[in-house]
Amino acid sequence: MKKTLNIWIVSQFVSTPDLPGQQRAYQYAKAFSLEGHRVTLWRSSFSHWGRKETLNDERPFAINTDGSLNIMNIKTRPLYYRNDHRRLLNMLSFAYELLKISKTFPAPDVVIATYPSPFAAFAANKIAARHNAKYILEIGDLWPQVWIERKAFPRYHPFIVLLSALEKYLYKRTSIFVSSLPYVNEYLKEKGVAGHKFAWVPNGIDLDDFKLNGAHEALREDVGDILYAMHEDRQKNVMSVIYVGGIGVGNRVDCIVQAAGILKDKGEDKISFHIIGDGHSKKDIMRYVSDNNLDAVKVWPPVVRKAVPLILKHADAGILCLHNNPVYRYGVNLNKLYDYMASGLPVVFSAEVRNNLVEHYRTGITVPPSDPGAIAAALQRIKAMAPDERSLMGKRGHQGIAEDYDVQKLSKRYLEFIES
């Protein structure tokens, strides 16, 4: 009989289905708990993706239960609305409160820390050492390498120096790594990490979330304006192209709206764009749309995670653009791409990445990064396809997700790695 483990997952920025944003840690925590383990997910009560405080009283923390999963919401300060010094202070606040509050709870057998959120990963490392627990560092993004290679910061900027020192410290004290990026093992070797155990565990999709039911219908009123706009598109034989995600420097949403401008100049009036999300570039995007009179582009507020399948069901194609960043040689792990594929949408993917699922599963068209003209042409190609051809393209993506990215299958693989 397998031992029941007490597993702590520390993930400051993770979202739950009632909030917008990334929820990998929640999905795996939930899956582990369904396998019979005692699981606690430690997160901030401040939603990074929704920029919203969810604990609106004086308590320093609150515990929510989701079936057999405990979700620990830690209040952090200061609140922040941009990626500035307040976010840095908020990360430090989470690490400090985590170290303090965790002392009053039964000792874990396993501590999994998600990275980025380096200060939380540091605190989780101390907690694991305190209890002689197995420590696993889960790498989801290569801070600060992604910013160095994008030339967003010079290598010797104080913030980059701090993150580099933390990264070096954590790598030195970790022997077990998990990553959603398939080639991070190469990065670890470049950093001089030797003798470690490594597993690639991508983000998973729970396909039950994409089987529309009464729970989705209950959300229809909340996202009614978006659904109505896409319904109007269909009535006019307009192809609805959707983007759901962050609107910041990492995702080239500016290329999407520039492609919309190119299509307008060409006289193309049968393609519309629905951009759903938030981020510090959103005002610039909305200004560009307004200044160029792009009536085919609608920019919407972020939606809760559990409403995404309902919205995607009404779209005709998904779109996703990335920077041309050499760091993608270690692979990418894109939730929104998985969502598009799970919904059976053909995808226009403007990127150059080593693990290109759009090409691998033949579920869309890949064009070079940062090329609005190529994006516009690809969208016109998809629009010109026969309905059966477009549908087959989407079905291939759905089948690929079902076979290779089902979260229940992946969680069993993850647990086998932990238990080994």
Tab-separated table of C-alpha atoms in Angstrom:
chain	number	residue	atom	x	y	z
A	1	MET	CA	0.000	0.000	0.000
A	2	LYS	CA	1.331	3.426	-0.979
A	3	LYS	CA	2.118	5.897	1.765
A	4	THR	CA	-0.169	8.908	2.087
A	5	LEU	CA	2.020	11.972	1.696
A	6	ASN	CA	1.547	15.399	3.237
A	7	ILE	CA	2.390	17.597	0.236
A	8	TRP	CA	2.778	21.370	0.378
A	9	ILE	CA	2.781	23.306	-2.884
A	10	VAL	CA	4.006	26.884	-2.548
A	11	SER	CA	2.852	29.022	-5.467
A	12	GLN	CA	2.295	32.686	-4.670
A	13	PHE	CA	0.721	33.727	-7.979
A	14	VAL	CA	-1.452	30.701	-8.751
A	15	SER	CA	-5.117	31.278	-9.546
A	16	THR	CA	-8.136	29.177	-8.689
A	17	PRO	CA	-11.031	28.655	-11.155
A	18	ASP	CA	-12.996	31.588	-9.717
A	19	LEU	CA	-10.209	34.004	-10.740
A	20	PRO	CA	-8.451	34.896	-13.992
A	21	GLY	CA	-4.927	33.662	-14.567
A	22	GLN	CA	-2.581	30.694	-14.464
A	23	GLN	CA	-3.643	27.702	-12.362
A	24	ARG	CA	-1.073	24.956	-12.937
A	25	ALA	CA	-0.248	24.546	-9.229
A	26	TYR	CA	-3.955	24.395	-8.367
A	27	GLN	CA	-4.578	21.710	-10.990
A	28	TYR	CA	-1.769	19.477	-9.757
A	29	ALA	CA	-2.636	20.091	-6.100
A	30	LYS	CA	-6.214	19.056	-6.830
A	31	ALA	CA	-5.089	15.976	-8.781
A	32	PHE	CA	-2.687	14.902	-5.999
A	33	SER	CA	-5.479	15.227	-3.426
A	34	LEU	CA	-7.761	13.068	-5.577
A	35	GLU	CA	-5.047	10.410	-5.493
A	36	GLY	CA	-5.483	10.251	-1.711
A	37	HIS	CA	-2.653	12.516	-0.525
A	38	ARG	CA	-3.008	15.360	2.003
A	39	VAL	CA	-2.295	18.497	0.000
A	40	THR	CA	-2.035	22.158	0.985
A	41	LEU	CA	-1.674	24.859	-1.651
A	42	TRP	CA	-0.038	28.012	-0.269
A	43	ARG	CA	-0.863	31.153	-2.283
A	44	SER	CA	-1.276	34.879	-1.856
A	45	SER	CA	-4.772	36.171	-1.192
A	46	PHE	CA	-3.955	38.976	-3.645
A	47	SER	CA	-4.680	37.843	-7.199
A	48	HIS	CA	-1.705	38.799	-9.361
A	49	TRP	CA	-3.701	38.236	-12.558
A	50	GLY	CA	-6.905	39.957	-11.459
A	51	ARG	CA	-5.084	42.617	-9.368
A	52	LYS	CA	-7.680	41.939	-6.699
A	53	GLU	CA	-7.577	41.245	-2.955
A	54	THR	CA	-9.695	38.187	-2.140
A	55	LEU	CA	-9.362	38.309	1.667
A	56	ASN	CA	-11.291	41.415	2.645
A	57	ASP	CA	-11.010	41.367	6.424
A	58	GLU	CA	-8.294	41.627	9.076
A	59	ARG	CA	-7.288	37.955	9.134
A	60	PRO	CA	-3.631	37.282	8.206
A	61	PHE	CA	-4.695	34.165	6.314
A	62	ALA	CA	-7.727	32.066	5.442
A	63	ILE	CA	-8.094	28.396	4.586
A	64	ASN	CA	-10.497	27.343	1.840
A	65	THR	CA	-11.282	23.721	1.078
A	66	ASP	CA	-11.850	22.319	-2.382
A	67	GLY	CA	-12.852	18.725	-1.776
A	68	SER	CA	-9.865	17.186	-0.004
A	69	LEU	CA	-7.547	20.045	-1.024
A	70	ASN	CA	-6.690	22.800	1.474
A	71	ILE	CA	-5.977	26.202	-0.039
A	72	MET	CA	-4.052	28.549	2.247
A	73	ASN	CA	-4.579	32.209	1.294
A	74	ILE	CA	-1.927	34.439	2.876
A	75	LYS	CA	-2.535	38.179	3.070
A	76	THR	CA	0.368	40.124	1.558
A	77	ARG	CA	1.254	43.808	1.422
A	78	PRO	CA	1.564	46.157	-0.332
A	79	LEU	CA	-1.009	45.623	-3.072
A	80	TYR	CA	0.358	46.403	-6.528
A	81	TYR	CA	-1.122	47.185	-9.902
A	82	ARG	CA	2.037	47.343	-12.009
A	83	ASN	CA	5.260	45.334	-12.082
A	84	ASP	CA	7.129	47.884	-9.977
A	85	HIS	CA	8.834	47.964	-6.572
A	86	ARG	CA	5.509	47.219	-4.861
A	87	ARG	CA	5.412	43.800	-6.514
A	88	LEU	CA	8.912	43.094	-5.208
A	89	LEU	CA	7.844	44.105	-1.685
A	90	ASN	CA	4.712	41.960	-2.013
A	91	MET	CA	6.847	38.921	-2.906
A	92	LEU	CA	9.025	39.538	0.146
A	93	SER	CA	5.884	39.875	2.278
A	94	PHE	CA	4.587	36.504	1.069
A	95	ALA	CA	7.889	34.755	1.851
A	96	TYR	CA	8.019	36.275	5.346
A	97	GLU	CA	4.399	35.387	6.184
A	98	LEU	CA	4.841	31.889	4.767
A	99	LEU	CA	7.805	31.205	7.049
A	100	LYS	CA	5.914	32.524	10.069
A	101	ILE	CA	2.476	30.943	9.500
A	102	SER	CA	3.757	27.548	8.379
A	103	LYS	CA	5.297	26.892	11.811
A	104	THR	CA	1.841	26.186	13.258
A	105	PHE	CA	0.935	23.425	10.783
A	106	PRO	CA	1.807	19.689	10.766
A	107	ALA	CA	5.154	18.937	9.115
A	108	PRO	CA	5.065	18.193	5.376
A	109	ASP	CA	6.706	15.184	3.722
A	110	VAL	CA	7.184	17.024	0.435
A	111	VAL	CA	7.512	20.746	-0.328
A	112	ILE	CA	7.127	21.832	-3.955
A	113	ALA	CA	8.066	25.450	-4.693
A	114	THR	CA	7.105	27.025	-7.997
A	115	TYR	CA	9.598	29.392	-9.600
A	116	PRO	CA	9.328	32.301	-10.403
A	117	SER	CA	8.515	33.853	-7.062
A	118	PRO	CA	12.103	33.343	-5.954
A	119	PHE	CA	11.632	34.609	-2.392
A	120	ALA	CA	8.789	32.153	-1.833
A	121	ALA	CA	10.987	29.368	-3.250
A	122	PHE	CA	13.716	30.436	-0.805
A	123	ALA	CA	11.263	30.305	2.099
A	124	ALA	CA	9.954	26.910	0.953
A	125	ASN	CA	13.524	25.611	0.888
A	126	LYS	CA	13.966	26.706	4.522
A	127	ILE	CA	10.672	25.046	5.490
A	128	ALA	CA	11.705	21.759	3.849
A	129	ALA	CA	15.036	21.860	5.679
A	130	ARG	CA	13.269	22.616	8.975
A	131	HIS	CA	11.141	19.465	8.635
A	132	ASN	CA	13.644	17.275	6.781
A	133	ALA	CA	11.115	17.099	3.936
A	134	LYS	CA	11.767	16.364	0.295
A	135	TYR	CA	12.241	19.684	-1.556
A	136	ILE	CA	11.311	20.028	-5.217
A	137	LEU	CA	11.945	23.195	-7.205
A	138	GLU	CA	9.479	23.541	-10.056
A	139	ILE	CA	10.711	25.876	-12.784
A	140	GLY	CA	8.008	27.537	-14.856
A	141	ASP	CA	9.900	30.568	-16.140
A	142	LEU	CA	13.610	31.338	-16.357
A	143	TRP	CA	13.977	34.416	-14.204
A	144	PRO	CA	16.132	36.417	-14.780
A	145	GLN	CA	17.401	34.795	-18.015
A	146	VAL	CA	14.247	35.642	-19.973
A	147	TRP	CA	14.744	39.373	-19.269
A	148	ILE	CA	18.472	39.312	-19.951
A	149	GLU	CA	18.003	37.668	-23.346
A	150	ARG	CA	15.107	39.946	-24.216
A	151	LYS	CA	17.417	42.853	-23.286
A	152	ALA	CA	14.730	44.231	-20.982
A	153	PHE	CA	17.392	44.800	-18.298
A	154	PRO	CA	21.187	44.942	-18.431
A	155	ARG	CA	22.880	41.933	-16.847
A	156	TYR	CA	24.260	44.072	-13.979
A	157	HIS	CA	21.013	45.842	-13.110
A	158	PRO	CA	20.551	45.531	-9.289
A	159	PHE	CA	17.269	43.617	-9.702
A	160	ILE	CA	18.877	41.154	-12.124
A	161	VAL	CA	21.900	40.710	-9.841
A	162	LEU	CA	19.544	39.953	-6.914
A	163	LEU	CA	17.523	37.410	-8.917
A	164	SER	CA	20.684	35.789	-10.276
A	165	ALA	CA	22.045	35.379	-6.747
A	166	LEU	CA	18.762	33.838	-5.561
A	167	GLU	CA	18.662	31.513	-8.570
A	168	LYS	CA	22.235	30.365	-7.875
A	169	TYR	CA	21.452	29.834	-4.188
A	170	LEU	CA	18.353	27.746	-4.910
A	171	TYR	CA	19.972	25.652	-7.637
A	172	LYS	CA	22.897	24.865	-5.329
A	173	ARG	CA	20.581	23.604	-2.606
A	174	THR	CA	18.189	21.633	-4.817
A	175	SER	CA	18.684	18.091	-6.069
A	176	ILE	CA	15.176	17.474	-7.441
A	177	PHE	CA	13.819	19.639	-10.255
A	178	VAL	CA	10.571	19.625	-12.188
A	179	SER	CA	9.846	21.931	-15.101
A	180	SER	CA	7.032	22.658	-17.506
A	181	LEU	CA	9.723	23.591	-20.052
A	182	PRO	CA	10.986	20.436	-21.797
A	183	TYR	CA	14.635	21.415	-22.234
A	184	VAL	CA	15.374	23.110	-18.901
A	185	ASN	CA	17.724	20.253	-18.087
A	186	GLU	CA	20.150	21.804	-20.593
A	187	TYR	CA	19.861	25.163	-18.815
A	188	LEU	CA	20.596	23.548	-15.453
A	189	LYS	CA	23.748	21.963	-16.862
A	190	GLU	CA	24.843	25.326	-18.225
A	191	LYS	CA	24.391	26.705	-14.706
A	192	GLY	CA	26.661	24.003	-13.314
A	193	VAL	CA	23.934	21.970	-11.604
A	194	ALA	CA	25.150	18.377	-11.570
A	195	GLY	CA	23.883	15.116	-10.103
A	196	HIS	CA	20.268	16.284	-9.953
A	197	LYS	CA	17.008	14.507	-10.716
A	198	PHE	CA	14.835	16.149	-13.359
A	199	ALA	CA	11.354	15.552	-14.768
A	200	TRP	CA	9.495	17.406	-17.484
A	201	VAL	CA	5.840	17.783	-16.479
A	202	PRO	CA	3.971	20.210	-18.742
A	203	ASN	CA	0.870	22.103	-17.776
A	204	GLY	CA	-2.131	19.851	-17.981
A	205	ILE	CA	-5.662	20.302	-19.206
A	206	ASP	CA	-8.729	18.849	-17.522
A	207	LEU	CA	-10.895	18.140	-20.539
A	208	ASP	CA	-13.960	17.875	-18.304
A	209	ASP	CA	-13.673	21.658	-17.964
A	210	PHE	CA	-14.357	21.939	-21.702
A	211	LYS	CA	-17.537	19.867	-21.639
A	212	LEU	CA	-20.053	22.658	-21.305
A	213	ASN	CA	-22.655	22.058	-18.602
A	214	GLY	CA	-24.890	23.864	-16.142
A	215	ALA	CA	-21.923	25.355	-14.282
A	216	HIS	CA	-20.799	27.068	-17.486
A	217	GLU	CA	-24.316	28.239	-18.268
A	218	ALA	CA	-24.440	29.912	-14.855
A	219	LEU	CA	-21.557	32.128	-16.031
A	220	ARG	CA	-23.277	33.145	-19.250
A	221	GLU	CA	-24.629	36.373	-17.781
A	222	ASP	CA	-21.165	37.409	-16.513
A	223	VAL	CA	-19.631	37.125	-19.994
A	224	GLY	CA	-22.814	37.854	-21.928
A	225	ASP	CA	-21.445	40.910	-23.767
A	226	ILE	CA	-18.539	38.902	-25.176
A	227	LEU	CA	-20.790	36.017	-26.238
A	228	TYR	CA	-23.295	38.388	-27.827
A	229	ALA	CA	-20.553	40.141	-29.819
A	230	MET	CA	-19.288	36.806	-31.157
A	231	HIS	CA	-22.853	35.729	-31.911
A	232	GLU	CA	-23.276	38.889	-33.979
A	233	ASP	CA	-20.050	38.044	-35.830
A	234	ARG	CA	-21.457	34.644	-36.753
A	235	GLN	CA	-24.714	36.173	-37.964
A	236	LYS	CA	-22.677	38.395	-40.316
A	237	ASN	CA	-20.402	35.521	-41.443
A	238	VAL	CA	-17.464	37.169	-39.663
A	239	MET	CA	-14.670	34.937	-38.301
A	240	SER	CA	-14.156	35.601	-34.579
A	241	VAL	CA	-10.466	35.465	-33.631
A	242	ILE	CA	-9.798	35.307	-29.903
A	243	TYR	CA	-6.900	36.091	-27.608
A	244	VAL	CA	-7.259	35.289	-23.880
A	245	GLY	CA	-4.359	36.077	-21.593
A	246	GLY	CA	-2.011	38.691	-20.227
A	247	ILE	CA	-1.546	41.965	-22.089
A	248	GLY	CA	2.074	42.740	-21.303
A	249	VAL	CA	5.497	42.701	-22.908
A	250	GLY	CA	5.711	38.899	-22.919
A	251	ASN	CA	2.756	38.506	-25.280
A	252	ARG	CA	2.894	40.578	-28.442
A	253	VAL	CA	-0.725	41.707	-28.417
A	254	ASP	CA	0.495	44.820	-30.237
A	255	CYS	CA	1.220	42.585	-33.250
A	256	ILE	CA	-2.374	41.321	-33.160
A	257	VAL	CA	-3.885	44.805	-33.343
A	258	GLN	CA	-1.347	45.840	-35.996
A	259	ALA	CA	-2.466	42.819	-38.045
A	260	ALA	CA	-6.041	44.034	-37.619
A	261	GLY	CA	-4.947	47.410	-39.044
A	262	ILE	CA	-3.357	45.706	-42.058
A	263	LEU	CA	-6.568	43.740	-42.701
A	264	LYS	CA	-8.611	46.945	-42.479
A	265	ASP	CA	-6.342	48.620	-45.038
A	266	LYS	CA	-6.859	45.630	-47.340
A	267	GLY	CA	-10.620	46.031	-47.087
A	268	GLU	CA	-11.041	42.785	-45.130
A	269	ASP	CA	-14.255	43.108	-43.124
A	270	LYS	CA	-14.992	39.458	-42.331
A	271	ILE	CA	-12.462	38.954	-39.527
A	272	SER	CA	-12.986	40.306	-36.006
A	273	PHE	CA	-10.723	40.248	-32.951
A	274	HIS	CA	-11.697	39.704	-29.310
A	275	ILE	CA	-8.856	40.431	-26.878
A	276	ILE	CA	-9.661	39.358	-23.311
A	277	GLY	CA	-7.306	40.071	-20.445
A	278	ASP	CA	-5.369	42.663	-18.531
A	279	GLY	CA	-1.817	43.906	-18.122
A	280	HIS	CA	0.325	47.011	-18.118
A	281	SER	CA	0.259	47.264	-21.950
A	282	LYS	CA	-3.536	47.256	-22.135
A	283	LYS	CA	-3.922	51.049	-22.223
A	284	ASP	CA	-1.467	51.263	-25.122
A	285	ILE	CA	-3.408	48.573	-26.991
A	286	MET	CA	-6.728	50.341	-26.442
A	287	ARG	CA	-5.211	53.648	-27.525
A	288	TYR	CA	-3.891	52.073	-30.740
A	289	VAL	CA	-7.312	50.570	-31.470
A	290	SER	CA	-9.028	53.904	-30.903
A	291	ASP	CA	-6.487	56.027	-32.811
A	292	ASN	CA	-6.714	53.749	-35.849
A	293	ASN	CA	-10.495	53.294	-35.724
A	294	LEU	CA	-10.204	49.513	-35.609
A	295	ASP	CA	-13.886	48.700	-35.241
A	296	ALA	CA	-13.139	45.007	-35.797
A	297	VAL	CA	-11.183	44.857	-32.527
A	298	LYS	CA	-12.931	44.524	-29.166
A	299	VAL	CA	-10.847	44.673	-25.969
A	300	TRP	CA	-12.562	43.063	-22.968
A	301	PRO	CA	-11.803	42.840	-19.237
A	302	PRO	CA	-10.281	39.613	-17.866
A	303	VAL	CA	-12.674	36.772	-17.082
A	304	VAL	CA	-12.610	34.081	-14.421
A	305	ARG	CA	-10.763	30.959	-15.460
A	306	LYS	CA	-13.830	28.694	-15.445
A	307	ALA	CA	-15.573	30.953	-18.025
A	308	VAL	CA	-12.801	30.490	-20.630
A	309	PRO	CA	-14.159	27.231	-22.166
A	310	LEU	CA	-17.598	28.810	-22.642
A	311	ILE	CA	-16.099	31.811	-24.466
A	312	LEU	CA	-13.753	29.729	-26.624
A	313	LYS	CA	-16.702	27.561	-27.699
A	314	HIS	CA	-18.113	30.617	-29.495
A	315	ALA	CA	-14.870	31.603	-31.258
A	316	ASP	CA	-13.627	30.463	-34.672
A	317	ALA	CA	-9.837	30.716	-34.233
A	318	GLY	CA	-7.264	31.424	-31.549
A	319	ILE	CA	-4.213	33.648	-31.841
A	320	LEU	CA	-0.987	33.846	-29.860
A	321	CYS	CA	2.171	35.898	-30.445
A	322	LEU	CA	5.527	35.812	-28.667
A	323	HIS	CA	8.718	37.831	-28.727
A	324	ASN	CA	11.644	36.501	-30.705
A	325	ASN	CA	13.609	35.484	-27.619
A	326	PRO	CA	16.572	33.069	-27.656
A	327	VAL	CA	15.476	31.753	-24.241
A	328	TYR	CA	12.761	29.777	-26.028
A	329	ARG	CA	15.464	27.274	-26.970
A	330	TYR	CA	14.558	25.656	-23.649
A	331	GLY	CA	10.935	25.362	-24.730
A	332	VAL	CA	7.685	27.096	-23.857
A	333	ASN	CA	4.606	26.090	-21.917
A	334	LEU	CA	1.577	28.127	-22.962
A	335	ASN	CA	-1.720	27.735	-21.145
A	336	LYS	CA	-3.681	29.712	-23.677
A	337	LEU	CA	-2.432	27.483	-26.500
A	338	TYR	CA	-3.576	24.395	-24.590
A	339	ASP	CA	-6.981	26.047	-24.071
A	340	TYR	CA	-7.355	26.837	-27.778
A	341	MET	CA	-6.434	23.272	-28.698
A	342	ALA	CA	-8.721	21.732	-26.063
A	343	SER	CA	-11.558	23.803	-27.541
A	344	GLY	CA	-10.810	22.527	-31.033
A	345	LEU	CA	-9.835	25.928	-32.444
A	346	PRO	CA	-7.387	26.366	-35.318
A	347	VAL	CA	-4.521	28.566	-34.132
A	348	VAL	CA	-2.345	31.280	-35.646
A	349	PHE	CA	0.946	31.143	-33.753
A	350	SER	CA	3.452	33.951	-34.277
A	351	ALA	CA	6.599	32.619	-32.647
A	352	GLU	CA	9.829	30.706	-33.026
A	353	VAL	CA	10.025	28.064	-30.322
A	354	ARG	CA	11.694	24.702	-30.014
A	355	ASN	CA	8.571	22.750	-28.995
A	356	ASN	CA	5.979	24.059	-31.435
A	357	LEU	CA	2.734	22.203	-30.725
A	358	VAL	CA	0.914	23.988	-33.537
A	359	GLU	CA	3.316	22.467	-36.058
A	360	HIS	CA	3.608	19.136	-34.256
A	361	TYR	CA	-0.135	18.482	-34.197
A	362	ARG	CA	-0.862	20.381	-37.441
A	363	THR	CA	-3.493	22.422	-35.644
A	364	GLY	CA	-2.914	25.818	-37.219
A	365	ILE	CA	-0.454	28.074	-38.988
A	366	THR	CA	2.896	29.227	-37.602
A	367	VAL	CA	4.392	32.506	-38.804
A	368	PRO	CA	7.565	34.348	-37.782
A	369	PRO	CA	7.505	36.300	-34.495
A	370	SER	CA	6.680	40.008	-34.470
A	371	ASP	CA	5.354	39.981	-38.050
A	372	PRO	CA	1.853	41.548	-38.243
A	373	GLY	CA	1.767	41.143	-42.029
A	374	ALA	CA	2.328	37.400	-41.784
A	375	ILE	CA	-0.310	37.171	-39.034
A	376	ALA	CA	-2.841	38.970	-41.215
A	377	ALA	CA	-2.095	36.663	-44.165
A	378	ALA	CA	-2.387	33.546	-41.989
A	379	LEU	CA	-5.787	34.657	-40.683
A	380	GLN	CA	-7.011	35.195	-44.225
A	381	ARG	CA	-5.786	31.696	-45.129
A	382	ILE	CA	-7.768	30.161	-42.284
A	383	LYS	CA	-10.844	32.193	-43.194
A	384	ALA	CA	-10.609	30.985	-46.795
A	385	MET	CA	-10.532	27.302	-45.765
A	386	ALA	CA	-13.546	25.078	-46.222
A	387	PRO	CA	-15.390	24.561	-42.900
A	388	ASP	CA	-14.447	20.857	-42.837
A	389	GLU	CA	-10.764	21.678	-43.318
A	390	ARG	CA	-10.800	24.236	-40.536
A	391	SER	CA	-12.665	21.811	-38.273
A	392	LEU	CA	-10.163	19.014	-38.956
A	393	MET	CA	-7.310	21.347	-38.054
A	394	GLY	CA	-8.928	22.054	-34.685
A	395	LYS	CA	-9.762	18.381	-34.050
A	396	ARG	CA	-6.114	17.406	-34.462
A	397	GLY	CA	-5.183	19.846	-31.696
A	398	HIS	CA	-7.926	18.556	-29.411
A	399	GLN	CA	-6.823	14.970	-29.923
A	400	GLY	CA	-3.191	15.872	-29.213
A	401	ILE	CA	-4.141	17.545	-25.946
A	402	ALA	CA	-6.330	14.596	-24.918
A	403	GLU	CA	-3.550	12.087	-25.580
A	404	ASP	CA	-0.504	13.951	-24.259
A	405	TYR	CA	-1.608	16.743	-21.904
A	406	ASP	CA	-4.453	15.332	-19.818
A	407	VAL	CA	-3.787	16.529	-16.258
A	408	GLN	CA	-4.925	13.274	-14.664
A	409	LYS	CA	-2.356	11.269	-16.646
A	410	LEU	CA	0.352	13.851	-16.033
A	411	SER	CA	-0.341	14.048	-12.291
A	412	LYS	CA	0.208	10.283	-11.946
A	413	ARG	CA	3.553	10.689	-13.707
A	414	TYR	CA	4.441	13.590	-11.405
A	415	LEU	CA	3.573	11.550	-8.292
A	416	GLU	CA	5.624	8.593	-9.499
A	417	PHE	CA	8.596	10.936	-9.835
A	418	ILE	CA	8.049	12.354	-6.331
A	419	GLU	CA	7.667	8.911	-4.773
A	420	SER	CA	10.770	7.558	-6.518
